[in-house]
Coordinates of C-alpha atoms in Angstrom, one line a residue:
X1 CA -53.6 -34.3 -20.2
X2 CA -50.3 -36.0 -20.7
X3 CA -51.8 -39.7 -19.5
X4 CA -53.4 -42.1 -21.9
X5 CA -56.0 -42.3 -23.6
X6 CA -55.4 -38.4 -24.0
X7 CA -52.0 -38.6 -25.1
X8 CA -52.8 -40.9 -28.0
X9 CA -55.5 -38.9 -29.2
X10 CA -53.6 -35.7 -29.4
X11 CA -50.8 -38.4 -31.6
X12 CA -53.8 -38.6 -33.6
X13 CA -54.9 -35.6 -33.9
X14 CA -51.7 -33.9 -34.6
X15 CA -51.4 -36.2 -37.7
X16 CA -54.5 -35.5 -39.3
X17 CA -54.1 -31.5 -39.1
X18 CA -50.4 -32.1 -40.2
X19 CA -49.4 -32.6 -43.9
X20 CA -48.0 -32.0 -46.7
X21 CA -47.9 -28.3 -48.6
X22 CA -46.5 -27.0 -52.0
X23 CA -44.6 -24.7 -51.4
X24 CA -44.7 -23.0 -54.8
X25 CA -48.9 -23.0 -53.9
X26 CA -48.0 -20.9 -50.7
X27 CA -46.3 -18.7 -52.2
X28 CA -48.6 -18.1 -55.0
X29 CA -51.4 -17.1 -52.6
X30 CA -49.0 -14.9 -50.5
X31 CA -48.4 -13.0 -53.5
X32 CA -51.9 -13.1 -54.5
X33 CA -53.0 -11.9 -51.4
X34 CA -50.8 -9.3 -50.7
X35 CA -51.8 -7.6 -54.3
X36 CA -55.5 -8.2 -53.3
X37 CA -55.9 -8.7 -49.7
X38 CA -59.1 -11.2 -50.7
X39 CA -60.3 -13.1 -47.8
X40 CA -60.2 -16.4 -49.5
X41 CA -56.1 -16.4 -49.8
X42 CA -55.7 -15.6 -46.4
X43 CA -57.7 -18.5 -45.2
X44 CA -56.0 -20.6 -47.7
X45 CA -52.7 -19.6 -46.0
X46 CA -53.7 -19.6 -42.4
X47 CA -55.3 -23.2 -43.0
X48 CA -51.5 -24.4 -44.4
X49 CA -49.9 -22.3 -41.7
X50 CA -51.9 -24.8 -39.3
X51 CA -50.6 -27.5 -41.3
X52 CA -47.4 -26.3 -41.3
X53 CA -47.2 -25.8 -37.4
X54 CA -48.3 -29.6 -36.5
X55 CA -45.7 -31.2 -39.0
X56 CA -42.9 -33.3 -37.3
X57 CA -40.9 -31.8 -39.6
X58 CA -38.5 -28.5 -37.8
X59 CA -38.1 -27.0 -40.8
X60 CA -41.7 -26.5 -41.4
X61 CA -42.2 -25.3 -37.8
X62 CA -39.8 -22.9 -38.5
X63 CA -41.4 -21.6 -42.0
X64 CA -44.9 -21.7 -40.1
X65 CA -43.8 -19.7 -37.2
X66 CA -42.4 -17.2 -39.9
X67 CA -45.8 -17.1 -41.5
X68 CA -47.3 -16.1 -38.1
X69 CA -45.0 -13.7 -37.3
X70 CA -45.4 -11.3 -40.9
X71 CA -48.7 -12.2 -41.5
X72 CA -50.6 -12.4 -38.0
X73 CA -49.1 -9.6 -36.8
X74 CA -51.0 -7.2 -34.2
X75 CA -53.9 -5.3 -36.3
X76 CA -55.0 -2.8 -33.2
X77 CA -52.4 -0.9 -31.1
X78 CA -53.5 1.3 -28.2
X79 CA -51.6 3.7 -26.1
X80 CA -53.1 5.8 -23.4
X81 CA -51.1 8.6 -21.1
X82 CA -51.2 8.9 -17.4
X83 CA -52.2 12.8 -18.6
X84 CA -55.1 11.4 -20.1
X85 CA -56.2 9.2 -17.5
X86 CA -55.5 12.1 -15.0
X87 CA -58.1 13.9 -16.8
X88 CA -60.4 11.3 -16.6
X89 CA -60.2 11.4 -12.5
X90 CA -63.3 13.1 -11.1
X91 CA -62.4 16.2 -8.8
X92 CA -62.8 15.2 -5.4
X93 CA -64.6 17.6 -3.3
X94 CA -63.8 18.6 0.6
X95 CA -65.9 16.7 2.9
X96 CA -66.6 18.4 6.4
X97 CA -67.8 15.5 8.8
X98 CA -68.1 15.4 12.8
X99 CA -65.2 13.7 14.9
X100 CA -66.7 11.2 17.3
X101 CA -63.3 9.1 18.5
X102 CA -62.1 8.0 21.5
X103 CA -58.5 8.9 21.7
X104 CA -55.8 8.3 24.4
X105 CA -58.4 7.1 26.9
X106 CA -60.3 10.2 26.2
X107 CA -63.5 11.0 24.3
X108 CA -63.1 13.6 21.5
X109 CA -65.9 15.1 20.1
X110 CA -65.0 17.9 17.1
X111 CA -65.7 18.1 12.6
X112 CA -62.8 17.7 10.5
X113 CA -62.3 19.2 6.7
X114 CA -60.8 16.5 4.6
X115 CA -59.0 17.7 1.2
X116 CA -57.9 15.2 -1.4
X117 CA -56.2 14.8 -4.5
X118 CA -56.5 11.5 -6.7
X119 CA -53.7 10.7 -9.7
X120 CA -52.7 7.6 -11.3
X121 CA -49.4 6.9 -11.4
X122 CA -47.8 4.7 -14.0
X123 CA -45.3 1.8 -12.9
X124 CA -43.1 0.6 -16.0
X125 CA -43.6 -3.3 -16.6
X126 CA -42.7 -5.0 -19.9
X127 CA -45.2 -7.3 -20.1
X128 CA -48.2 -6.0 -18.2
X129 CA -50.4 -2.6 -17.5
X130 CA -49.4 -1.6 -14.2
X131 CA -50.4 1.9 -12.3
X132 CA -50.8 2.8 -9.0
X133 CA -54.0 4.8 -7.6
X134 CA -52.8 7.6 -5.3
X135 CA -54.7 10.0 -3.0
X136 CA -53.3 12.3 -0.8
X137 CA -54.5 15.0 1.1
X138 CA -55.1 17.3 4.8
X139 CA -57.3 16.8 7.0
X140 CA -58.0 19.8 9.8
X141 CA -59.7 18.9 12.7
X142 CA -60.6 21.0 15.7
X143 CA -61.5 18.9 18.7
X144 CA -62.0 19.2 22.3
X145 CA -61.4 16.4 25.0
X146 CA -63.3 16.1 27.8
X147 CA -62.0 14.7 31.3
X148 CA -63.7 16.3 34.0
X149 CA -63.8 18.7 35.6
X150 CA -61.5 20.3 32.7
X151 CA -61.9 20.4 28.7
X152 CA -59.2 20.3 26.3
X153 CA -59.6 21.7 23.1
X154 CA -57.2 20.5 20.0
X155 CA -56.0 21.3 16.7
X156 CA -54.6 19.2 14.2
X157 CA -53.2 19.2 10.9
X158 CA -52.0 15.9 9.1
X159 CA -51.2 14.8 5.9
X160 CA -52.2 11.0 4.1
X161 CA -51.2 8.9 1.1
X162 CA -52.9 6.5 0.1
X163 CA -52.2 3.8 -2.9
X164 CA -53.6 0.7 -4.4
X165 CA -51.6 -1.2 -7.6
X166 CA -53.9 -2.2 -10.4
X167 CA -52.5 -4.6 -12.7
X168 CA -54.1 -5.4 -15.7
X169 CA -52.4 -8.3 -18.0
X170 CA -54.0 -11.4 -20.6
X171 CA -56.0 -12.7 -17.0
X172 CA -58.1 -9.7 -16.7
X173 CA -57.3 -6.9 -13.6
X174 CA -56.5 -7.2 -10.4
X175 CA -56.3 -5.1 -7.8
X176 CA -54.3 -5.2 -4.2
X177 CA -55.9 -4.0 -1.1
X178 CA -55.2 0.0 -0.6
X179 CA -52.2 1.2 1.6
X180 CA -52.1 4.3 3.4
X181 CA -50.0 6.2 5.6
X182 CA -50.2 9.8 7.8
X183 CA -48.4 12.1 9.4
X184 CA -48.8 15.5 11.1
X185 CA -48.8 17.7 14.1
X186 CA -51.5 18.7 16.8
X187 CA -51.5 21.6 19.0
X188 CA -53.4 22.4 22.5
X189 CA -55.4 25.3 22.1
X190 CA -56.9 26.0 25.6
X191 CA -58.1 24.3 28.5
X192 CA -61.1 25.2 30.6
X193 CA -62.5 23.8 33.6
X194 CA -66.1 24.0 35.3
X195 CA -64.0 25.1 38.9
X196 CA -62.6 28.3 36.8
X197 CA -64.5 30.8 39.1
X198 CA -62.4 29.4 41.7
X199 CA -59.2 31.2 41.8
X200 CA -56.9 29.1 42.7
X201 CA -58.8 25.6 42.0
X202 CA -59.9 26.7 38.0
X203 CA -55.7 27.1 37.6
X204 CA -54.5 23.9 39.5
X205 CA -56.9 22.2 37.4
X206 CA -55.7 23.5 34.1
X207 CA -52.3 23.0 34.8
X208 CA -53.0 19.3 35.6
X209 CA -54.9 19.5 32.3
X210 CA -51.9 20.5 30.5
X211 CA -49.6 17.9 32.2
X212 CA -51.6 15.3 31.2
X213 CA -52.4 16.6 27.6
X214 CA -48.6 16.8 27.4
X215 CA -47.9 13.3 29.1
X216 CA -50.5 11.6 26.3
X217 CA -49.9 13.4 23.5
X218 CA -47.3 10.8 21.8
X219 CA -49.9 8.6 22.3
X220 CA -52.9 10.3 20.9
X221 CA -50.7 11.7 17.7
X222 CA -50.1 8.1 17.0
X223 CA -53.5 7.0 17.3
X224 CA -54.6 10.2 15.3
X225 CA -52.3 8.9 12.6
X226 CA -53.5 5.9 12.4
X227 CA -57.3 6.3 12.1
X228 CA -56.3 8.6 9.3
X229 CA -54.7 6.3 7.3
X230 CA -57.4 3.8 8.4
X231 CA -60.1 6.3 7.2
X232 CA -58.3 6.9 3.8
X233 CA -57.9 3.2 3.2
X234 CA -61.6 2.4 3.6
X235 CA -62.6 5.4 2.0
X236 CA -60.1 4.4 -1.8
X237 CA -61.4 0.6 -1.1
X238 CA -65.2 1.6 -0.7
X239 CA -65.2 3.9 -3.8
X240 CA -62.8 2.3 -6.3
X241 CA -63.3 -1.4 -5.7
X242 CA -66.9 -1.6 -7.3
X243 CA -66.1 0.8 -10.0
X244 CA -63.1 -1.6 -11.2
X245 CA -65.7 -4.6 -10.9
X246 CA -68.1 -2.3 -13.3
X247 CA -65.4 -1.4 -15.5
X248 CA -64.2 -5.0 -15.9
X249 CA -67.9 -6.2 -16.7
X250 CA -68.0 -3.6 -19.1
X251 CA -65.4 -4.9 -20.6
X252 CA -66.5 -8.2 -21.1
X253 CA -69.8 -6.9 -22.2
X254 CA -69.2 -4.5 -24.6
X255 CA -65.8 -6.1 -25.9
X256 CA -65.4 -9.8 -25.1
X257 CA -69.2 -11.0 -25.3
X258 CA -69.5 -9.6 -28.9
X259 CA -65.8 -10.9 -30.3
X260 CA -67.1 -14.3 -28.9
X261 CA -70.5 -14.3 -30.9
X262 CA -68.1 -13.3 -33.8
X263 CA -65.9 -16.6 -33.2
X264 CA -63.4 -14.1 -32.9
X265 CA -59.9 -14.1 -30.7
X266 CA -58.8 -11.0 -28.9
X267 CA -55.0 -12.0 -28.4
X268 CA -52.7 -9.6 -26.9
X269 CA -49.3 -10.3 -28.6
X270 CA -47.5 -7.3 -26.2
X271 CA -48.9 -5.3 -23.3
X272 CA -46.0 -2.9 -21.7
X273 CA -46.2 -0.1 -19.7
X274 CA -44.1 3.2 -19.5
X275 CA -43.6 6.4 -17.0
X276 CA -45.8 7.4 -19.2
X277 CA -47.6 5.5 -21.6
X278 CA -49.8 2.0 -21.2
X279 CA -49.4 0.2 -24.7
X280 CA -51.1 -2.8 -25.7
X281 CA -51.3 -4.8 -29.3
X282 CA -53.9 -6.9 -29.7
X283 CA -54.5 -9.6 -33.0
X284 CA -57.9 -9.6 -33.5
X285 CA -57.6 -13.3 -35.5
X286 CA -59.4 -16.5 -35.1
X287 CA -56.8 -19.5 -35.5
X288 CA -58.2 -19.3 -39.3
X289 CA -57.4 -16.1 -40.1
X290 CA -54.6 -13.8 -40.8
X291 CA -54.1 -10.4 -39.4
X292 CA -51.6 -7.0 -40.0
X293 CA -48.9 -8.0 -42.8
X294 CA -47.8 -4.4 -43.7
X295 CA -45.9 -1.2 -41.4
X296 CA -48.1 0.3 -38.6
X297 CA -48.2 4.1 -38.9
X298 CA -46.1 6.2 -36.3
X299 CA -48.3 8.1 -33.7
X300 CA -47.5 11.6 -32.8
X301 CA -44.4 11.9 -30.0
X302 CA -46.7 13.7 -27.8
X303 CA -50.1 11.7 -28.3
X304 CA -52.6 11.6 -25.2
X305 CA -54.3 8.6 -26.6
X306 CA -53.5 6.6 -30.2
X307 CA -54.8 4.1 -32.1
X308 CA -53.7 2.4 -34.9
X309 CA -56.3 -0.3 -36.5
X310 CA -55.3 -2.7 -39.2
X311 CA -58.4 -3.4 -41.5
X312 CA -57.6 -7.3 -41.1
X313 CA -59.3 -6.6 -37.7
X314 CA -62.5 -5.3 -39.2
X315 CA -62.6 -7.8 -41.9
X316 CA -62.5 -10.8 -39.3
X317 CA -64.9 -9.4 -37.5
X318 CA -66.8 -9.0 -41.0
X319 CA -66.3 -12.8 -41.4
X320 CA -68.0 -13.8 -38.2
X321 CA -71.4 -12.4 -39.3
X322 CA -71.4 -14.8 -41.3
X323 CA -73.1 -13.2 -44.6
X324 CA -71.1 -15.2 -47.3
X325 CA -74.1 -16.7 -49.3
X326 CA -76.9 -14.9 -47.2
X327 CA -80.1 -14.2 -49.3
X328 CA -81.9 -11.0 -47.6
X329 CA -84.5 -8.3 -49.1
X330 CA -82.8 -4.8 -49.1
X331 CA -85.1 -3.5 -45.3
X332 CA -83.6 -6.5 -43.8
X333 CA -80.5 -5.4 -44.8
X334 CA -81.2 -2.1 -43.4
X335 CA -82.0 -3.0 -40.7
X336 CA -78.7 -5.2 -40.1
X337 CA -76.3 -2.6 -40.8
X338 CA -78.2 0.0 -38.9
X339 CA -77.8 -2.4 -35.9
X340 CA -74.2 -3.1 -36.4
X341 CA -73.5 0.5 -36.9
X342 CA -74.8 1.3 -33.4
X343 CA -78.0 3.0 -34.9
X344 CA -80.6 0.6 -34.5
X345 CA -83.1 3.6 -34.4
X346 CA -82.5 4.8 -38.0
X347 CA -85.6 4.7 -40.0
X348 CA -85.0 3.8 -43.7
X349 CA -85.8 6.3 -46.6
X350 CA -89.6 6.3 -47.9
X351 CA -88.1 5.2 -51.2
X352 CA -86.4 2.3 -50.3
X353 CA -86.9 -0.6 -52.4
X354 CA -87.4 -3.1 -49.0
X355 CA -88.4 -5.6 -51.5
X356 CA -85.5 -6.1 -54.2
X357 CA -83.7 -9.1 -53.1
X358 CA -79.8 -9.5 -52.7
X359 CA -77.8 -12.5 -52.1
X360 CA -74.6 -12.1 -51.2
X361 CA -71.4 -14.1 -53.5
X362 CA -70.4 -17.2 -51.3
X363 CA -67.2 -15.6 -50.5
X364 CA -65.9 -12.1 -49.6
X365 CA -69.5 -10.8 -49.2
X366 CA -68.3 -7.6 -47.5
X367 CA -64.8 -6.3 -47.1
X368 CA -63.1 -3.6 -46.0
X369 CA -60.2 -1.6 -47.6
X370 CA -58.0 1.2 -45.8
X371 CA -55.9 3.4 -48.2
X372 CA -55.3 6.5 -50.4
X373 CA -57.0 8.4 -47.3
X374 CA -60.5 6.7 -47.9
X375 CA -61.9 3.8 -46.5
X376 CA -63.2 1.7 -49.0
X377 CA -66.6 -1.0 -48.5
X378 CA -66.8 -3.9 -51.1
X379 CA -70.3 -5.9 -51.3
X380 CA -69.5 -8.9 -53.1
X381 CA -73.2 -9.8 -54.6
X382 CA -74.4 -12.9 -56.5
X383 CA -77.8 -11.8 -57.6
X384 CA -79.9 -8.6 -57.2
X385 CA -83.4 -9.2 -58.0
X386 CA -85.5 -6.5 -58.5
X387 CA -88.9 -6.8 -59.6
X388 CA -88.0 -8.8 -63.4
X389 CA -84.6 -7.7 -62.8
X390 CA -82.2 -9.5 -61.8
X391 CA -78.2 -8.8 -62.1
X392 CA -75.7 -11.3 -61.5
X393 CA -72.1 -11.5 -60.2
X394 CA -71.1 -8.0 -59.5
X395 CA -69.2 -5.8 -57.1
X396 CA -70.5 -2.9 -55.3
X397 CA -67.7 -0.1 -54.3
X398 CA -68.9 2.9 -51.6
X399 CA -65.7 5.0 -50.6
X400 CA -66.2 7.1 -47.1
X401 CA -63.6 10.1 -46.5
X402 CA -63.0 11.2 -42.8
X403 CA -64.2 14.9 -41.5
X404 CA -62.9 16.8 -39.0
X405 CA -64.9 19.2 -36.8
X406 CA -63.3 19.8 -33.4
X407 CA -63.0 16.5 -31.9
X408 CA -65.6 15.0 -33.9
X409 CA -64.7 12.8 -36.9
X410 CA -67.0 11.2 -39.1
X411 CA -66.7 9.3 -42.3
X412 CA -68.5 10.5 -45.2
X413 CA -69.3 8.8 -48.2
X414 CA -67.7 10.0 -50.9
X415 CA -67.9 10.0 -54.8
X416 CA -70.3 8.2 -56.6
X417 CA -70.9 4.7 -56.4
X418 CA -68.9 2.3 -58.4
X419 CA -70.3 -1.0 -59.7
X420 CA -67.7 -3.7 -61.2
X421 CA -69.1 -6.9 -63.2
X422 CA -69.3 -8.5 -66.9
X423 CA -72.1 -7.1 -69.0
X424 CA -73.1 -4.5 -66.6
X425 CA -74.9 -2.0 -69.4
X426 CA -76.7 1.0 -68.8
X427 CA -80.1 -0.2 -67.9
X428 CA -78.6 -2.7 -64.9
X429 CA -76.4 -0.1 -63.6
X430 CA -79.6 2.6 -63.5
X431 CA -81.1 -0.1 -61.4
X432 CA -78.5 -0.8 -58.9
X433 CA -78.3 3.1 -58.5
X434 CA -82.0 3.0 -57.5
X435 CA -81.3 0.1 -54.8
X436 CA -77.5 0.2 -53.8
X437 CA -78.0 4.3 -53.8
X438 CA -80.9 4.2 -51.8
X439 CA -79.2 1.5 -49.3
X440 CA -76.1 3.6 -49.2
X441 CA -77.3 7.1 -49.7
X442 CA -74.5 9.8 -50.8
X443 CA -73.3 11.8 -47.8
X444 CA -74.2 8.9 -45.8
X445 CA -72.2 9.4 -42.1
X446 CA -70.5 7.1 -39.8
X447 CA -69.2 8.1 -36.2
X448 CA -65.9 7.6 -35.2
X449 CA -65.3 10.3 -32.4
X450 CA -68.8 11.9 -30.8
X451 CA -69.6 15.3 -31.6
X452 CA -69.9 15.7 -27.8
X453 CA -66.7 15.2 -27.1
X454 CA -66.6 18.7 -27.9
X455 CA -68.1 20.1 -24.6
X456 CA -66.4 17.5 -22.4
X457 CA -64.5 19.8 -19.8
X458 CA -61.9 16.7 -19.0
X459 CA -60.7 17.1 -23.1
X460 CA -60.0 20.4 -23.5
X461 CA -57.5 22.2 -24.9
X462 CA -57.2 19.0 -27.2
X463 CA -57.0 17.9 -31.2
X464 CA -57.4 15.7 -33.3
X465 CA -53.2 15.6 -34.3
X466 CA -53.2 12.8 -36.4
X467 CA -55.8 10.9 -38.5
X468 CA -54.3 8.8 -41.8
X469 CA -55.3 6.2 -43.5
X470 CA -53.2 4.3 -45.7
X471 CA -51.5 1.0 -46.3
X472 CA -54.6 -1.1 -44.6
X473 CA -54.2 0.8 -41.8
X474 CA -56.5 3.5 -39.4
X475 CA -54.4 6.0 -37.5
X476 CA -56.3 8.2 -34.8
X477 CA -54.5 10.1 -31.9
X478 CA -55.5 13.1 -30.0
X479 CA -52.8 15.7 -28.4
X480 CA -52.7 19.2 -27.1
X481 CA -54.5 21.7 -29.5
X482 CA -52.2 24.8 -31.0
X483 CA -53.6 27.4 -32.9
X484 CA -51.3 26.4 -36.3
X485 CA -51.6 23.1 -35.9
X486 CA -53.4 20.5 -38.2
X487 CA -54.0 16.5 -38.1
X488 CA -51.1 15.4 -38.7
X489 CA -49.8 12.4 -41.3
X490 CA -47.4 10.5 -40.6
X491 CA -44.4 10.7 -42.8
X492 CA -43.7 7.4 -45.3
X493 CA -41.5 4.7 -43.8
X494 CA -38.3 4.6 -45.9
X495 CA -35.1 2.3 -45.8
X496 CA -31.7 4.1 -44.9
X497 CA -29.3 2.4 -46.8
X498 CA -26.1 2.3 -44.7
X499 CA -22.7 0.5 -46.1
X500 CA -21.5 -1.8 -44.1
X501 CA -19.0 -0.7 -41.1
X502 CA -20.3 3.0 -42.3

């Protein structure tokens, strides 16, 4: 990339994306958008941040880098515990199979009771999610040996650890090959022979039995030991490998795929890992776009899991459907937010005007607001036309509070609709209640946790301990439940003022 022609057409290109950029404009917008938060002044300053960044001039590198780091800060924090993704660890049951080896030059025929215990372990790393996968566990075996004419019959007891690192980092995850290791005891229960009715034969036999059990047993503990650990090693491998490779095509499925189709960037700005926390922030930000500009709400110390969204992270994602300017009759529009909510199924209500016609304002069609403990939807609309009707340049605002049940949480519309636009009199506002209402009905629900998290035996004896919402941001976490205990807000973010060499 550095050789010519290449070279001279990143000169080129650097020039054309660099130039000049009044200040007193920039900071106009700034303070525009951070009394609004209106789409159209954040692309206006991402767009001179760009030019900013590609000017030869340092000083303007410097101001643009300062632009990235208070305005495109992380808008989605997560934080999970090792407790929680204990919990999450299915109980492994004993398994009783039959013992077929050949062991010390001897065949050994017998069943063994395996026990095992699975926990992840988390390995502090500042700059990527690293754990460790550990089983350990007993296996009993009672075996017997046969050399003829005499049988020995054998008891052993050892003990296994097994472990496999999983990194997970801006790459993807990887996973090293399992190690495992045993130890233990055996012990010679008895030896009989086929010459027993013989006196003195049966008992020269056994006793050459036992000398030789004796002579090999070093040997056969150490080759007990290691099919063991063998065993355990191919067991984690067999079990965990292709659930990682699911869980990683999940991933870019469910999460990747649809961030791509909305032109959207998942870029994680820090990924750290604790003894026992894994904490990731994530800007959720095409190179247009800004992302979390004010204070992140505080998570409860003793949080199982937490998450903290920025509503910049919705309203880019908002952006990339791409409804600016979209003309649509009020089913299809149903129909699209049914879809996008996850409830494709829903069946509109009977008197839903499918036919009025909405087009959306060229800019800031839909936008989210997070504050005052209410999440707030804005439809920016051009025209709604309704039969002879038709109603131009107006605002629709739909307010939805959270409820708590449990470990459910919803969002519920709440209040009445508000409608905000020049010359909107009585008979246009009756009719955008009989379209917007019916489009978003009161009491209207949204899921954030399942209801069935409820009866999920991995989560009891957990809360909801904190949900706010305030200052653009979404604050979820879940922690051990108490009798007198309530979701909990996080307490306001205030300045110590400290003189200096106090």
């Amino acid at each position: 990339l550095s050789t010519e022609p290449l070279s001279d057409l990143r000169r080129q290109l650097q020039q054309l994306a660099a130039g000049p950029v009044d200040l007193e404009l920039l900071n106009a917008l700034i303070e525009r958008y951070e009394s609004g938060g209106e789409a159209r002044y954040a692309l206006a300053i991402a767009q001179l941040r760009q030019r900013l960044q590609w000017t030869p001039d340092v000083r303007s590198q410097a101001l643009a880098e300062h632009l990235d780091e208070h305005y495109r800060g992380a808008n989605l924090r997560i934080a999970i515990s090792d407790d929680l993704m204990n919990r999450m660890i299915p109980k492994q049951n004993a398994i009783i199979s039959p013992v077929r080896e050949n062991i010390a030059g001897a065949k050994v025929r017998g069943k063994s009771r395996t026990t095992t215990t699975v926990r992840v372990r988390l390995l502090p790393d500042i700059e990527t999610w690293r754990f460790a996968l550990e089983a350990f566990g007993n296996v009993y075996s009672e075996t017997q040996s046969e050399t003829w004419p005499a049988r020995v019959q054998n008891a052993a007891k050892m003990q296994f650890q097994a472990r496999k690192l999983i990194v997970i980092d801006q790459e993807g995850m990887r996973a090293s090959r399992t190690k495992a290791q045993a130890q233990g005891r055996n012990e010679l229960l008895g030896v009989d022979s086929q010459l027993d009715p013989i006196p003195l034969v049966g008992r020269l036999l056994r006793n050459a039995a036992r000398q030789k059990h004796h002579k090999s047993r070093p040997i056969a503990l150490r080759q007990g030991k290691e099919k063991v650990a063998q065993h355990a090693r191919q067991r984690m491998d067999k079990e965990t490998n292709p659930k990682l490779a699911r869980l990683e095509q999940k991933f870019r499925d469910s999460v990747l795929a649809p961030l791509s189709q909305l032109a959207l960037l998942a870029e994680p700005l820090d990924m750290h890992t604790t003894a026992n926390r894994a904490v990731m922030n994530v800007r959720l930000a095409n190179r247009e776009q800004l992302a979390a500009h004010t204070p992140r709400p505080f998570a409860p110390a003793d949080s199982l899991v937490s998450m903290q969204m920025h509503e910049t992270a919705l309203n880019n994602a908002i952006a990339g459907l791409r409804l600016d300017g979209q003309r649509m009759t009020v089913a299809e529009l149903f129909e699209f937010f049914s879809e996008k909510l996850g409830n494709s199924a829903a069946v509109p209500p009977a008197d839903l005007p499918g036919l009025a016609v909405i087009k959306f304002s060229a800019r800031g069609a839909v936008r989210i607001k997070f504050d005052g403990d209410r999440i707030q939807l804005v439809l920016g609309i051009h025209e709604l036309a309704k039969g002879r009707d038709k109603i131009k340049s107006f605002e629709v605002h739909a307010f939805f509070r959270p409820v708590m049940k449990g470990l459910e949480v919803r969002l519920v519309r709440d209040g009445s609709l508000q409608f905000a636009g020049r010359r909107l009199k009585t008979g246009p506002r009756m009719v955008l209640h009989t379209v917007i209402g019916k489009l978003l009905p009161k009491d209207q629900e949204i899921g954030l946790l399942r209801a069935d998290l409820e009866n999920d035996p991995r989560l009891a004896g957990l809360m909801v301990t904190q949900l706010e919402i305030e200052n653009g941001w979404i604050a979820l976490a879940l922690g051990q439940a108490h009798p007198k205990r309530v979701a909990w807000r996080a307490p306001e973010q205030r300045l110590l003022s400290m003189p200096f060499g106090g």
